[in-house]
mmCIF file with all atom_site columns, C-alpha atoms in Angstrom:
data_model
loop_
_atom_site.group_PDB
_atom_site.id
_atom_site.type_symbol
_atom_site.label_atom_id
_atom_site.label_alt_id
_atom_site.label_comp_id
_atom_site.label_asym_id
_atom_site.label_entity_id
_atom_site.label_seq_id
_atom_site.pdbx_PDB_ins_code
_atom_site.Cartn_x
_atom_site.Cartn_y
_atom_site.Cartn_z
_atom_site.occupancy
_atom_site.B_iso_or_equiv
_atom_site.pdbx_formal_charge
_atom_site.auth_seq_id
_atom_site.auth_comp_id
_atom_site.auth_asym_id
_atom_site.auth_atom_id
_atom_site.pdbx_PDB_model_num
ATOM 1   C CA . ALA A 1 1   ? 0.315   10.029  14.390  1.00 74.00 ? 1   ALA A CA 1
ATOM 2   C CA . GLN A 1 2   ? 2.147   10.308  11.127  1.00 79.00 ? 2   GLN A CA 1
ATOM 3   C CA . SER A 1 3   ? 0.454   11.428  7.923   1.00 87.00 ? 3   SER A CA 1
ATOM 4   C CA . VAL A 1 4   ? 1.286   11.980  4.283   1.00 93.00 ? 4   VAL A CA 1
ATOM 5   C CA . THR A 1 5   ? 0.101   14.586  1.814   1.00 94.00 ? 5   THR A CA 1
ATOM 6   C CA . GLN A 1 6   ? 0.342   14.200  -1.917  1.00 96.00 ? 6   GLN A CA 1
ATOM 7   C CA . PRO A 1 7   ? -0.843  17.556  -3.220  1.00 95.00 ? 7   PRO A CA 1
ATOM 8   C CA . ASP A 1 8   ? -1.243  16.532  -6.856  1.00 95.00 ? 8   ASP A CA 1
ATOM 9   C CA . ILE A 1 9   ? -4.137  14.232  -7.715  1.00 94.00 ? 9   ILE A CA 1
ATOM 10  C CA . HIS A 1 10  ? -3.145  13.999  -11.387 1.00 95.00 ? 10  HIS A CA 1
ATOM 11  C CA . ILE A 1 11  ? 0.089   14.737  -13.209 1.00 96.00 ? 11  ILE A CA 1
ATOM 12  C CA . THR A 1 12  ? 0.388   14.692  -17.002 1.00 97.00 ? 12  THR A CA 1
ATOM 13  C CA . VAL A 1 13  ? 3.751   14.530  -18.739 1.00 97.00 ? 13  VAL A CA 1
ATOM 14  C CA . SER A 1 14  ? 4.983   13.772  -22.218 1.00 97.00 ? 14  SER A CA 1
ATOM 15  C CA . GLU A 1 15  ? 6.994   10.652  -22.839 1.00 97.00 ? 15  GLU A CA 1
ATOM 16  C CA . GLY A 1 16  ? 10.670  11.439  -22.433 1.00 97.00 ? 16  GLY A CA 1
ATOM 17  C CA . ALA A 1 17  ? 10.056  14.394  -20.163 1.00 97.00 ? 17  ALA A CA 1
ATOM 18  C CA . SER A 1 18  ? 11.268  14.561  -16.597 1.00 97.00 ? 18  SER A CA 1
ATOM 19  C CA . LEU A 1 19  ? 8.957   13.856  -13.683 1.00 97.00 ? 19  LEU A CA 1
ATOM 20  C CA . GLU A 1 20  ? 8.669   14.986  -10.100 1.00 97.00 ? 20  GLU A CA 1
ATOM 21  C CA . LEU A 1 21  ? 5.878   13.803  -7.803  1.00 98.00 ? 21  LEU A CA 1
ATOM 22  C CA . ARG A 1 22  ? 5.489   15.648  -4.555  1.00 98.00 ? 22  ARG A CA 1
ATOM 23  C CA . CYS A 1 23  ? 5.128   14.178  -1.100  1.00 97.00 ? 23  CYS A CA 1
ATOM 24  C CA . ASN A 1 24  ? 5.034   15.932  2.262   1.00 96.00 ? 24  ASN A CA 1
ATOM 25  C CA . TYR A 1 25  ? 4.835   14.175  5.587   1.00 94.00 ? 25  TYR A CA 1
ATOM 26  C CA . SER A 1 26  ? 3.874   15.089  9.095   1.00 89.00 ? 26  SER A CA 1
ATOM 27  C CA . TYR A 1 27  ? 5.939   13.454  11.817  1.00 83.00 ? 27  TYR A CA 1
ATOM 28  C CA . GLY A 1 28  ? 7.892   14.637  14.832  1.00 75.00 ? 28  GLY A CA 1
ATOM 29  C CA . ALA A 1 29  ? 11.206  13.113  13.833  1.00 79.00 ? 29  ALA A CA 1
ATOM 30  C CA . THR A 1 30  ? 12.641  11.349  10.818  1.00 81.00 ? 30  THR A CA 1
ATOM 31  C CA . PRO A 1 31  ? 10.126  8.802   9.638   1.00 86.00 ? 31  PRO A CA 1
ATOM 32  C CA . TYR A 1 32  ? 10.494  5.787   7.444   1.00 89.00 ? 32  TYR A CA 1
ATOM 33  C CA . LEU A 1 33  ? 9.511   6.886   3.928   1.00 92.00 ? 33  LEU A CA 1
ATOM 34  C CA . PHE A 1 34  ? 8.365   4.872   0.945   1.00 94.00 ? 34  PHE A CA 1
ATOM 35  C CA . TRP A 1 35  ? 7.150   5.225   -2.616  1.00 97.00 ? 35  TRP A CA 1
ATOM 36  C CA . TYR A 1 36  ? 4.902   2.541   -4.063  1.00 96.00 ? 36  TYR A CA 1
ATOM 37  C CA . VAL A 1 37  ? 3.493   2.234   -7.578  1.00 96.00 ? 37  VAL A CA 1
ATOM 38  C CA . GLN A 1 38  ? 0.186   0.647   -8.551  1.00 93.00 ? 38  GLN A CA 1
ATOM 39  C CA . SER A 1 39  ? -0.411  -0.220  -12.192 1.00 90.00 ? 39  SER A CA 1
ATOM 40  C CA . PRO A 1 40  ? -4.009  -0.704  -13.333 1.00 85.00 ? 40  PRO A CA 1
ATOM 41  C CA . GLY A 1 41  ? -5.466  -3.921  -11.967 1.00 80.00 ? 41  GLY A CA 1
ATOM 42  C CA . GLN A 1 42  ? -2.350  -4.682  -9.943  1.00 83.00 ? 42  GLN A CA 1
ATOM 43  C CA . GLY A 1 43  ? -1.271  -4.524  -6.347  1.00 86.00 ? 43  GLY A CA 1
ATOM 44  C CA . LEU A 1 44  ? 1.219   -2.018  -5.035  1.00 91.00 ? 44  LEU A CA 1
ATOM 45  C CA . GLN A 1 45  ? 4.927   -2.463  -5.708  1.00 93.00 ? 45  GLN A CA 1
ATOM 46  C CA . LEU A 1 46  ? 7.713   -0.832  -3.715  1.00 93.00 ? 46  LEU A CA 1
ATOM 47  C CA . LEU A 1 47  ? 9.811   1.587   -5.777  1.00 96.00 ? 47  LEU A CA 1
ATOM 48  C CA . LEU A 1 48  ? 12.169  2.745   -3.054  1.00 95.00 ? 48  LEU A CA 1
ATOM 49  C CA . LYS A 1 49  ? 12.456  3.449   0.655   1.00 93.00 ? 49  LYS A CA 1
ATOM 50  C CA . TYR A 1 50  ? 14.352  5.698   3.026   1.00 92.00 ? 50  TYR A CA 1
ATOM 51  C CA . PHE A 1 51  ? 15.194  4.762   6.587   1.00 87.00 ? 51  PHE A CA 1
ATOM 52  C CA . SER A 1 52  ? 18.398  6.670   7.301   1.00 86.00 ? 52  SER A CA 1
ATOM 53  C CA . GLY A 1 53  ? 21.710  7.686   5.761   1.00 89.00 ? 53  GLY A CA 1
ATOM 54  C CA . ASP A 1 54  ? 22.100  9.153   2.295   1.00 91.00 ? 54  ASP A CA 1
ATOM 55  C CA . THR A 1 55  ? 19.123  11.399  1.634   1.00 93.00 ? 55  THR A CA 1
ATOM 56  C CA . LEU A 1 56  ? 19.064  10.610  -2.063  1.00 96.00 ? 56  LEU A CA 1
ATOM 57  C CA . VAL A 1 57  ? 17.804  7.089   -2.611  1.00 96.00 ? 57  VAL A CA 1
ATOM 58  C CA . GLN A 1 58  ? 17.728  5.114   -5.809  1.00 97.00 ? 58  GLN A CA 1
ATOM 59  C CA . GLY A 1 59  ? 14.914  2.757   -6.635  1.00 96.00 ? 59  GLY A CA 1
ATOM 60  C CA . ILE A 1 60  ? 13.756  0.411   -9.313  1.00 95.00 ? 60  ILE A CA 1
ATOM 61  C CA . LYS A 1 61  ? 12.690  1.413   -12.834 1.00 94.00 ? 61  LYS A CA 1
ATOM 62  C CA . GLY A 1 62  ? 15.004  4.449   -12.840 1.00 96.00 ? 62  GLY A CA 1
ATOM 63  C CA . PHE A 1 63  ? 13.241  6.303   -10.025 1.00 97.00 ? 63  PHE A CA 1
ATOM 64  C CA . GLU A 1 64  ? 14.910  8.231   -7.239  1.00 98.00 ? 64  GLU A CA 1
ATOM 65  C CA . ALA A 1 65  ? 13.679  10.251  -4.288  1.00 98.00 ? 65  ALA A CA 1
ATOM 66  C CA . GLU A 1 66  ? 15.248  12.822  -2.038  1.00 97.00 ? 66  GLU A CA 1
ATOM 67  C CA . PHE A 1 67  ? 14.516  13.244  1.653   1.00 95.00 ? 67  PHE A CA 1
ATOM 68  C CA . LYS A 1 68  ? 14.568  16.897  2.711   1.00 95.00 ? 68  LYS A CA 1
ATOM 69  C CA . ARG A 1 69  ? 14.103  17.270  6.435   1.00 92.00 ? 69  ARG A CA 1
ATOM 70  C CA . SER A 1 70  ? 13.813  21.063  6.306   1.00 92.00 ? 70  SER A CA 1
ATOM 71  C CA . GLN A 1 71  ? 10.857  20.783  3.937   1.00 94.00 ? 71  GLN A CA 1
ATOM 72  C CA . SER A 1 72  ? 9.360   17.569  5.360   1.00 94.00 ? 72  SER A CA 1
ATOM 73  C CA . SER A 1 73  ? 9.364   16.262  1.823   1.00 96.00 ? 73  SER A CA 1
ATOM 74  C CA . PHE A 1 74  ? 10.236  13.090  -0.021  1.00 97.00 ? 74  PHE A CA 1
ATOM 75  C CA . ASN A 1 75  ? 9.674   13.859  -3.692  1.00 98.00 ? 75  ASN A CA 1
ATOM 76  C CA . LEU A 1 76  ? 9.936   11.195  -6.345  1.00 98.00 ? 76  LEU A CA 1
ATOM 77  C CA . ARG A 1 77  ? 11.797  11.915  -9.576  1.00 98.00 ? 77  ARG A CA 1
ATOM 78  C CA . LYS A 1 78  ? 12.607  10.329  -12.877 1.00 98.00 ? 78  LYS A CA 1
ATOM 79  C CA . PRO A 1 79  ? 14.699  12.028  -15.573 1.00 97.00 ? 79  PRO A CA 1
ATOM 80  C CA . SER A 1 80  ? 12.861  10.544  -18.563 1.00 97.00 ? 80  SER A CA 1
ATOM 81  C CA . VAL A 1 81  ? 9.388   9.064   -18.351 1.00 97.00 ? 81  VAL A CA 1
ATOM 82  C CA . HIS A 1 82  ? 8.294   6.052   -20.378 1.00 96.00 ? 82  HIS A CA 1
ATOM 83  C CA . TRP A 1 83  ? 4.707   5.297   -21.391 1.00 95.00 ? 83  TRP A CA 1
ATOM 84  C CA . SER A 1 84  ? 4.796   2.230   -19.142 1.00 95.00 ? 84  SER A CA 1
ATOM 85  C CA . ASP A 1 85  ? 5.251   4.517   -16.112 1.00 96.00 ? 85  ASP A CA 1
ATOM 86  C CA . ALA A 1 86  ? 1.597   5.530   -16.319 1.00 96.00 ? 86  ALA A CA 1
ATOM 87  C CA . ALA A 1 87  ? 0.200   4.376   -12.990 1.00 96.00 ? 87  ALA A CA 1
ATOM 88  C CA . GLU A 1 88  ? -0.878  5.490   -9.528  1.00 95.00 ? 88  GLU A CA 1
ATOM 89  C CA . TYR A 1 89  ? 1.969   6.488   -7.213  1.00 97.00 ? 89  TYR A CA 1
ATOM 90  C CA . PHE A 1 90  ? 1.660   6.373   -3.460  1.00 96.00 ? 90  PHE A CA 1
ATOM 91  C CA . CYS A 1 91  ? 3.937   7.995   -0.928  1.00 97.00 ? 91  CYS A CA 1
ATOM 92  C CA . ALA A 1 92  ? 3.891   6.390   2.503   1.00 94.00 ? 92  ALA A CA 1
ATOM 93  C CA . VAL A 1 93  ? 5.352   6.935   5.953   1.00 91.00 ? 93  VAL A CA 1
ATOM 94  C CA . GLY A 1 94  ? 6.208   4.545   8.770   1.00 86.00 ? 94  GLY A CA 1
ATOM 95  C CA . ASP A 1 95  ? 6.837   5.179   12.453  1.00 79.00 ? 95  ASP A CA 1
ATOM 96  C CA . PRO A 1 96  ? 10.408  4.425   13.585  1.00 73.00 ? 96  PRO A CA 1
ATOM 97  C CA . THR A 1 97  ? 9.727   5.013   17.276  1.00 71.00 ? 97  THR A CA 1
ATOM 98  C CA . GLY A 1 98  ? 7.589   1.922   17.366  1.00 65.00 ? 98  GLY A CA 1
ATOM 99  C CA . GLY A 1 99  ? 9.915   0.132   15.007  1.00 63.00 ? 99  GLY A CA 1
ATOM 100 C CA . SER A 1 100 ? 7.056   -0.003  12.574  1.00 65.00 ? 100 SER A CA 1
ATOM 101 C CA . TYR A 1 101 ? 7.722   0.015   8.887   1.00 73.00 ? 101 TYR A CA 1
ATOM 102 C CA . ILE A 1 102 ? 4.020   -0.523  8.245   1.00 82.00 ? 102 ILE A CA 1
ATOM 103 C CA . PRO A 1 103 ? 3.233   2.248   5.791   1.00 86.00 ? 103 PRO A CA 1
ATOM 104 C CA . THR A 1 104 ? 0.529   4.844   6.164   1.00 89.00 ? 104 THR A CA 1
ATOM 105 C CA . PHE A 1 105 ? -0.301  5.848   2.626   1.00 93.00 ? 105 PHE A CA 1
ATOM 106 C CA . GLY A 1 106 ? -1.080  9.144   0.979   1.00 94.00 ? 106 GLY A CA 1
ATOM 107 C CA . ARG A 1 107 ? -4.065  9.367   -1.350  1.00 93.00 ? 107 ARG A CA 1
ATOM 108 C CA . GLY A 1 108 ? -1.897  8.854   -4.440  1.00 95.00 ? 108 GLY A CA 1
ATOM 109 C CA . THR A 1 109 ? -0.982  10.744  -7.587  1.00 97.00 ? 109 THR A CA 1
ATOM 110 C CA . SER A 1 110 ? -2.159  9.473   -10.929 1.00 96.00 ? 110 SER A CA 1
ATOM 111 C CA . LEU A 1 111 ? 0.495   9.797   -13.627 1.00 97.00 ? 111 LEU A CA 1
ATOM 112 C CA . ILE A 1 112 ? -0.673  10.199  -17.206 1.00 97.00 ? 112 ILE A CA 1
ATOM 113 C CA . VAL A 1 113 ? 1.917   9.901   -19.967 1.00 97.00 ? 113 VAL A CA 1
ATOM 114 C CA . HIS A 1 114 ? 1.276   11.423  -23.388 1.00 94.00 ? 114 HIS A CA 1
ATOM 115 C CA . PRO A 1 115 ? 3.099   9.969   -26.400 1.00 88.00 ? 115 PRO A CA 1
ATOM 116 C CA . ASP B 2 1   ? 7.138   -17.438 -8.799  1.00 63.00 ? 1   ASP B CA 1
ATOM 117 C CA . ALA B 2 2   ? 6.566   -16.747 -5.156  1.00 62.00 ? 2   ALA B CA 1
ATOM 118 C CA . MET B 2 3   ? 3.708   -14.367 -4.765  1.00 92.00 ? 3   MET B CA 1
ATOM 119 C CA . VAL B 2 4   ? 0.634   -13.105 -2.959  1.00 95.00 ? 4   VAL B CA 1
ATOM 120 C CA . ILE B 2 5   ? -2.605  -14.365 -4.455  1.00 95.00 ? 5   ILE B CA 1
ATOM 121 C CA . GLN B 2 6   ? -6.037  -12.926 -3.822  1.00 96.00 ? 6   GLN B CA 1
ATOM 122 C CA . ASN B 2 7   ? -9.262  -14.609 -4.819  1.00 89.00 ? 7   ASN B CA 1
ATOM 123 C CA . PRO B 2 8   ? -11.580 -13.748 -6.298  1.00 91.00 ? 8   PRO B CA 1
ATOM 124 C CA . ARG B 2 9   ? -10.507 -10.757 -8.369  1.00 92.00 ? 9   ARG B CA 1
ATOM 125 C CA . TYR B 2 10  ? -14.067 -9.405  -8.285  1.00 95.00 ? 10  TYR B CA 1
ATOM 126 C CA . GLN B 2 11  ? -16.662 -10.182 -5.650  1.00 96.00 ? 11  GLN B CA 1
ATOM 127 C CA . VAL B 2 12  ? -20.277 -9.109  -5.649  1.00 96.00 ? 12  VAL B CA 1
ATOM 128 C CA . THR B 2 13  ? -22.408 -9.459  -2.556  1.00 95.00 ? 13  THR B CA 1
ATOM 129 C CA . GLN B 2 14  ? -25.747 -8.226  -1.328  1.00 96.00 ? 14  GLN B CA 1
ATOM 130 C CA . PHE B 2 15  ? -26.310 -5.675  1.359   1.00 96.00 ? 15  PHE B CA 1
ATOM 131 C CA . GLY B 2 16  ? -26.069 -7.479  4.702   1.00 95.00 ? 16  GLY B CA 1
ATOM 132 C CA . LYS B 2 17  ? -24.926 -10.819 3.255   1.00 96.00 ? 17  LYS B CA 1
ATOM 133 C CA . PRO B 2 18  ? -21.679 -12.073 4.803   1.00 96.00 ? 18  PRO B CA 1
ATOM 134 C CA . VAL B 2 19  ? -18.719 -12.307 2.483   1.00 96.00 ? 19  VAL B CA 1
ATOM 135 C CA . THR B 2 20  ? -15.203 -13.724 2.798   1.00 97.00 ? 20  THR B CA 1
ATOM 136 C CA . LEU B 2 21  ? -12.170 -12.622 0.842   1.00 97.00 ? 21  LEU B CA 1
ATOM 137 C CA . SER B 2 22  ? -9.135  -14.873 0.578   1.00 97.00 ? 22  SER B CA 1
ATOM 138 C CA . CYS B 2 23  ? -5.423  -14.314 0.460   1.00 97.00 ? 23  CYS B CA 1
ATOM 139 C CA . SER B 2 24  ? -2.635  -16.846 0.129   1.00 97.00 ? 24  SER B CA 1
ATOM 140 C CA . GLN B 2 25  ? 1.122   -16.474 -0.092  1.00 96.00 ? 25  GLN B CA 1
ATOM 141 C CA . THR B 2 26  ? 4.024   -18.626 -1.145  1.00 95.00 ? 26  THR B CA 1
ATOM 142 C CA . LEU B 2 27  ? 6.660   -16.297 0.305   1.00 91.00 ? 27  LEU B CA 1
ATOM 143 C CA . ASN B 2 28  ? 6.583   -17.847 3.776   1.00 91.00 ? 28  ASN B CA 1
ATOM 144 C CA . HIS B 2 29  ? 6.338   -14.382 5.287   1.00 91.00 ? 29  HIS B CA 1
ATOM 145 C CA . ASN B 2 30  ? 5.219   -14.194 8.889   1.00 90.00 ? 30  ASN B CA 1
ATOM 146 C CA . VAL B 2 31  ? 3.398   -10.867 8.633   1.00 91.00 ? 31  VAL B CA 1
ATOM 147 C CA . MET B 2 32  ? 0.170   -10.439 6.682   1.00 94.00 ? 32  MET B CA 1
ATOM 148 C CA . TYR B 2 33  ? -1.938  -7.315  6.223   1.00 94.00 ? 33  TYR B CA 1
ATOM 149 C CA . TRP B 2 34  ? -5.350  -6.298  4.976   1.00 96.00 ? 34  TRP B CA 1
ATOM 150 C CA . TYR B 2 35  ? -5.837  -2.855  3.466   1.00 95.00 ? 35  TYR B CA 1
ATOM 151 C CA . GLN B 2 36  ? -9.060  -1.250  2.264   1.00 96.00 ? 36  GLN B CA 1
ATOM 152 C CA . GLN B 2 37  ? -8.744  1.082   -0.714  1.00 93.00 ? 37  GLN B CA 1
ATOM 153 C CA . LYS B 2 38  ? -11.735 3.137   -1.777  1.00 92.00 ? 38  LYS B CA 1
ATOM 154 C CA . SER B 2 39  ? -11.802 4.941   -5.081  1.00 87.00 ? 39  SER B CA 1
ATOM 155 C CA . SER B 2 40  ? -9.326  7.843   -5.249  1.00 83.00 ? 40  SER B CA 1
ATOM 156 C CA . GLN B 2 41  ? -8.353  7.329   -1.613  1.00 87.00 ? 41  GLN B CA 1
ATOM 157 C CA . ALA B 2 42  ? -5.287  6.049   0.188   1.00 89.00 ? 42  ALA B CA 1
ATOM 158 C CA . PRO B 2 43  ? -5.100  2.377   1.108   1.00 92.00 ? 43  PRO B CA 1
ATOM 159 C CA . LYS B 2 44  ? -6.154  2.129   4.733   1.00 93.00 ? 44  LYS B CA 1
ATOM 160 C CA . LEU B 2 45  ? -4.786  -0.551  7.044   1.00 93.00 ? 45  LEU B CA 1
ATOM 161 C CA . LEU B 2 46  ? -7.550  -2.635  8.616   1.00 96.00 ? 46  LEU B CA 1
ATOM 162 C CA . PHE B 2 47  ? -5.445  -5.132  10.569  1.00 92.00 ? 47  PHE B CA 1
ATOM 163 C CA . HIS B 2 48  ? -2.343  -7.271  10.408  1.00 92.00 ? 48  HIS B CA 1
ATOM 164 C CA . TYR B 2 49  ? -0.902  -10.457 11.835  1.00 92.00 ? 49  TYR B CA 1
ATOM 165 C CA . TYR B 2 50  ? 2.536   -11.096 13.225  1.00 89.00 ? 50  TYR B CA 1
ATOM 166 C CA . ASP B 2 51  ? 2.431   -14.865 12.915  1.00 90.00 ? 51  ASP B CA 1
ATOM 167 C CA . LYS B 2 52  ? -0.793  -15.636 14.764  1.00 90.00 ? 52  LYS B CA 1
ATOM 168 C CA . ASP B 2 53  ? -0.834  -12.423 16.767  1.00 91.00 ? 53  ASP B CA 1
ATOM 169 C CA . PHE B 2 54  ? -3.719  -10.313 15.530  1.00 91.00 ? 54  PHE B CA 1
ATOM 170 C CA . ASN B 2 55  ? -3.389  -6.508  15.488  1.00 90.00 ? 55  ASN B CA 1
ATOM 171 C CA . ASN B 2 56  ? -6.537  -4.532  14.848  1.00 91.00 ? 56  ASN B CA 1
ATOM 172 C CA . GLU B 2 57  ? -6.406  -0.868  13.892  1.00 89.00 ? 57  GLU B CA 1
ATOM 173 C CA . ALA B 2 58  ? -8.365  1.270   16.331  1.00 86.00 ? 58  ALA B CA 1
ATOM 174 C CA . ASP B 2 59  ? -10.777 2.601   13.729  1.00 90.00 ? 59  ASP B CA 1
ATOM 175 C CA . THR B 2 60  ? -11.497 -0.694  11.953  1.00 94.00 ? 60  THR B CA 1
ATOM 176 C CA . PRO B 2 61  ? -15.235 -1.373  12.243  1.00 93.00 ? 61  PRO B CA 1
ATOM 177 C CA . ASP B 2 62  ? -16.352 -4.435  14.200  1.00 93.00 ? 62  ASP B CA 1
ATOM 178 C CA . ASN B 2 63  ? -18.051 -5.583  11.019  1.00 95.00 ? 63  ASN B CA 1
ATOM 179 C CA . PHE B 2 64  ? -14.623 -6.591  9.738   1.00 96.00 ? 64  PHE B CA 1
ATOM 180 C CA . GLN B 2 65  ? -12.995 -9.739  11.062  1.00 95.00 ? 65  GLN B CA 1
ATOM 181 C CA . SER B 2 66  ? -9.999  -11.770 10.033  1.00 96.00 ? 66  SER B CA 1
ATOM 182 C CA . ARG B 2 67  ? -8.676  -15.293 10.334  1.00 95.00 ? 67  ARG B CA 1
ATOM 183 C CA . ARG B 2 68  ? -5.254  -16.719 9.749   1.00 96.00 ? 68  ARG B CA 1
ATOM 184 C CA . PRO B 2 69  ? -5.397  -20.497 10.047  1.00 95.00 ? 69  PRO B CA 1
ATOM 185 C CA . ASN B 2 70  ? -1.765  -20.978 9.003   1.00 94.00 ? 70  ASN B CA 1
ATOM 186 C CA . THR B 2 71  ? 1.225   -19.072 7.629   1.00 93.00 ? 71  THR B CA 1
ATOM 187 C CA . SER B 2 72  ? 0.043   -19.237 4.037   1.00 95.00 ? 72  SER B CA 1
ATOM 188 C CA . PHE B 2 73  ? -3.576  -18.159 4.294   1.00 96.00 ? 73  PHE B CA 1
ATOM 189 C CA . CYS B 2 74  ? -5.445  -15.174 5.600   1.00 96.00 ? 74  CYS B CA 1
ATOM 190 C CA . PHE B 2 75  ? -9.147  -14.351 5.296   1.00 97.00 ? 75  PHE B CA 1
ATOM 191 C CA . LEU B 2 76  ? -11.126 -11.154 5.575   1.00 97.00 ? 76  LEU B CA 1
ATOM 192 C CA . ASP B 2 77  ? -14.710 -11.626 6.750   1.00 97.00 ? 77  ASP B CA 1
ATOM 193 C CA . ILE B 2 78  ? -17.258 -8.865  6.397   1.00 97.00 ? 78  ILE B CA 1
ATOM 194 C CA . ARG B 2 79  ? -20.183 -9.904  8.547   1.00 96.00 ? 79  ARG B CA 1
ATOM 195 C CA . SER B 2 80  ? -22.850 -7.535  7.251   1.00 96.00 ? 80  SER B CA 1
ATOM 196 C CA . PRO B 2 81  ? -21.595 -5.569  4.268   1.00 96.00 ? 81  PRO B CA 1
ATOM 197 C CA . GLY B 2 82  ? -22.965 -2.107  3.763   1.00 95.00 ? 82  GLY B CA 1
ATOM 198 C CA . LEU B 2 83  ? -22.842 0.033   0.651   1.00 95.00 ? 83  LEU B CA 1
ATOM 199 C CA . GLY B 2 84  ? -19.932 1.925   2.175   1.00 95.00 ? 84  GLY B CA 1
ATOM 200 C CA . ASP B 2 85  ? -17.844 -1.233  2.286   1.00 96.00 ? 85  ASP B CA 1
ATOM 201 C CA . ALA B 2 86  ? -17.575 -1.396  -1.488  1.00 96.00 ? 86  ALA B CA 1
ATOM 202 C CA . ALA B 2 87  ? -13.870 -1.031  -2.146  1.00 96.00 ? 87  ALA B CA 1
ATOM 203 C CA . MET B 2 88  ? -10.702 -2.725  -3.288  1.00 95.00 ? 88  MET B CA 1
ATOM 204 C CA . TYR B 2 89  ? -9.290  -4.969  -0.586  1.00 96.00 ? 89  TYR B CA 1
ATOM 205 C CA . LEU B 2 90  ? -5.556  -5.490  -0.702  1.00 95.00 ? 90  LEU B CA 1
ATOM 206 C CA . CYS B 2 91  ? -3.641  -8.243  1.023   1.00 96.00 ? 91  CYS B CA 1
ATOM 207 C CA . ALA B 2 92  ? 0.074   -7.833  1.666   1.00 94.00 ? 92  ALA B CA 1
ATOM 208 C CA . THR B 2 93  ? 2.864   -9.748  3.325   1.00 93.00 ? 93  THR B CA 1
ATOM 209 C CA . SER B 2 94  ? 6.297   -9.041  4.731   1.00 90.00 ? 94  SER B CA 1
ATOM 210 C CA . ARG B 2 95  ? 8.982   -10.696 6.780   1.00 86.00 ? 95  ARG B CA 1
ATOM 211 C CA . GLU B 2 96  ? 9.137   -9.222  10.247  1.00 75.00 ? 96  GLU B CA 1
ATOM 212 C CA . GLY B 2 97  ? 11.951  -6.762  10.493  1.00 65.00 ? 97  GLY B CA 1
ATOM 213 C CA . LYS B 2 98  ? 12.842  -3.135  10.048  1.00 58.00 ? 98  LYS B CA 1
ATOM 214 C CA . ASP B 2 99  ? 14.070  -3.345  6.536   1.00 62.00 ? 99  ASP B CA 1
ATOM 215 C CA . GLU B 2 100 ? 11.429  -5.399  4.857   1.00 67.00 ? 100 GLU B CA 1
ATOM 216 C CA . LYS B 2 101 ? 9.137   -4.234  2.122   1.00 84.00 ? 101 LYS B CA 1
ATOM 217 C CA . LEU B 2 102 ? 5.515   -5.210  1.687   1.00 89.00 ? 102 LEU B CA 1
ATOM 218 C CA . PHE B 2 103 ? 4.489   -7.526  -1.130  1.00 92.00 ? 103 PHE B CA 1
ATOM 219 C CA . PHE B 2 104 ? 0.952   -6.909  -2.343  1.00 93.00 ? 104 PHE B CA 1
ATOM 220 C CA . GLY B 2 105 ? -1.587  -9.071  -4.063  1.00 95.00 ? 105 GLY B CA 1
ATOM 221 C CA . SER B 2 106 ? -3.617  -7.719  -6.975  1.00 93.00 ? 106 SER B CA 1
ATOM 222 C CA . GLY B 2 107 ? -6.604  -7.081  -4.758  1.00 94.00 ? 107 GLY B CA 1
ATOM 223 C CA . THR B 2 108 ? -10.265 -8.067  -4.645  1.00 96.00 ? 108 THR B CA 1
ATOM 224 C CA . GLN B 2 109 ? -12.767 -5.498  -5.859  1.00 95.00 ? 109 GLN B CA 1
ATOM 225 C CA . LEU B 2 110 ? -15.880 -5.830  -3.704  1.00 97.00 ? 110 LEU B CA 1
ATOM 226 C CA . SER B 2 111 ? -19.245 -4.560  -4.892  1.00 96.00 ? 111 SER B CA 1
ATOM 227 C CA . VAL B 2 112 ? -22.256 -4.396  -2.581  1.00 96.00 ? 112 VAL B CA 1
ATOM 228 C CA . LEU B 2 113 ? -25.694 -4.367  -4.178  1.00 94.00 ? 113 LEU B CA 1
#
């Protein structure tokens, strides 16, 4: 079965600084990969997804992520963080062999933004 | 706006007292999901429906049941809540297909006293 590891429980950055959130997956082939964001008191919202093709994917709110097969990683990046980006970020993986895009989530990384 | 609505936002129940959480959607999506999210943990899929076809995850306790009377509504029934069932319960929807994203409701925070 597929699984996801987000090694950082909390990340603190200053507003305007760049951001990288780490995600590693365990899967025998190329999985479906997702990043979701959860603001306080809200449900999860899809930022971006990777199924195939270009390994650098662009998402909403200025986020991007890069799929690196050799490292089994799908790290999320943003060049300049805004205070409104403070939230919980979840990496997730789906199983293409079953045609399932149903995500299995990592435990999340909490992003704290200092002014 | 089309959306996924969960009621209530907060639910308090007593140990062993049955409780039902509700989810409705105006997106006309044919797939609906229930996730359990405990504090500082990953959301965990409990079950999902493709239309009326129910799909239970292997490790979902029997204490958890679900009903989907029509496309718009889905219910999560916890027959005998234990203290360990206190969590955020998230409902989500999607259109069936490889390239569809999940749309989440804001969740119901369940407390068990």
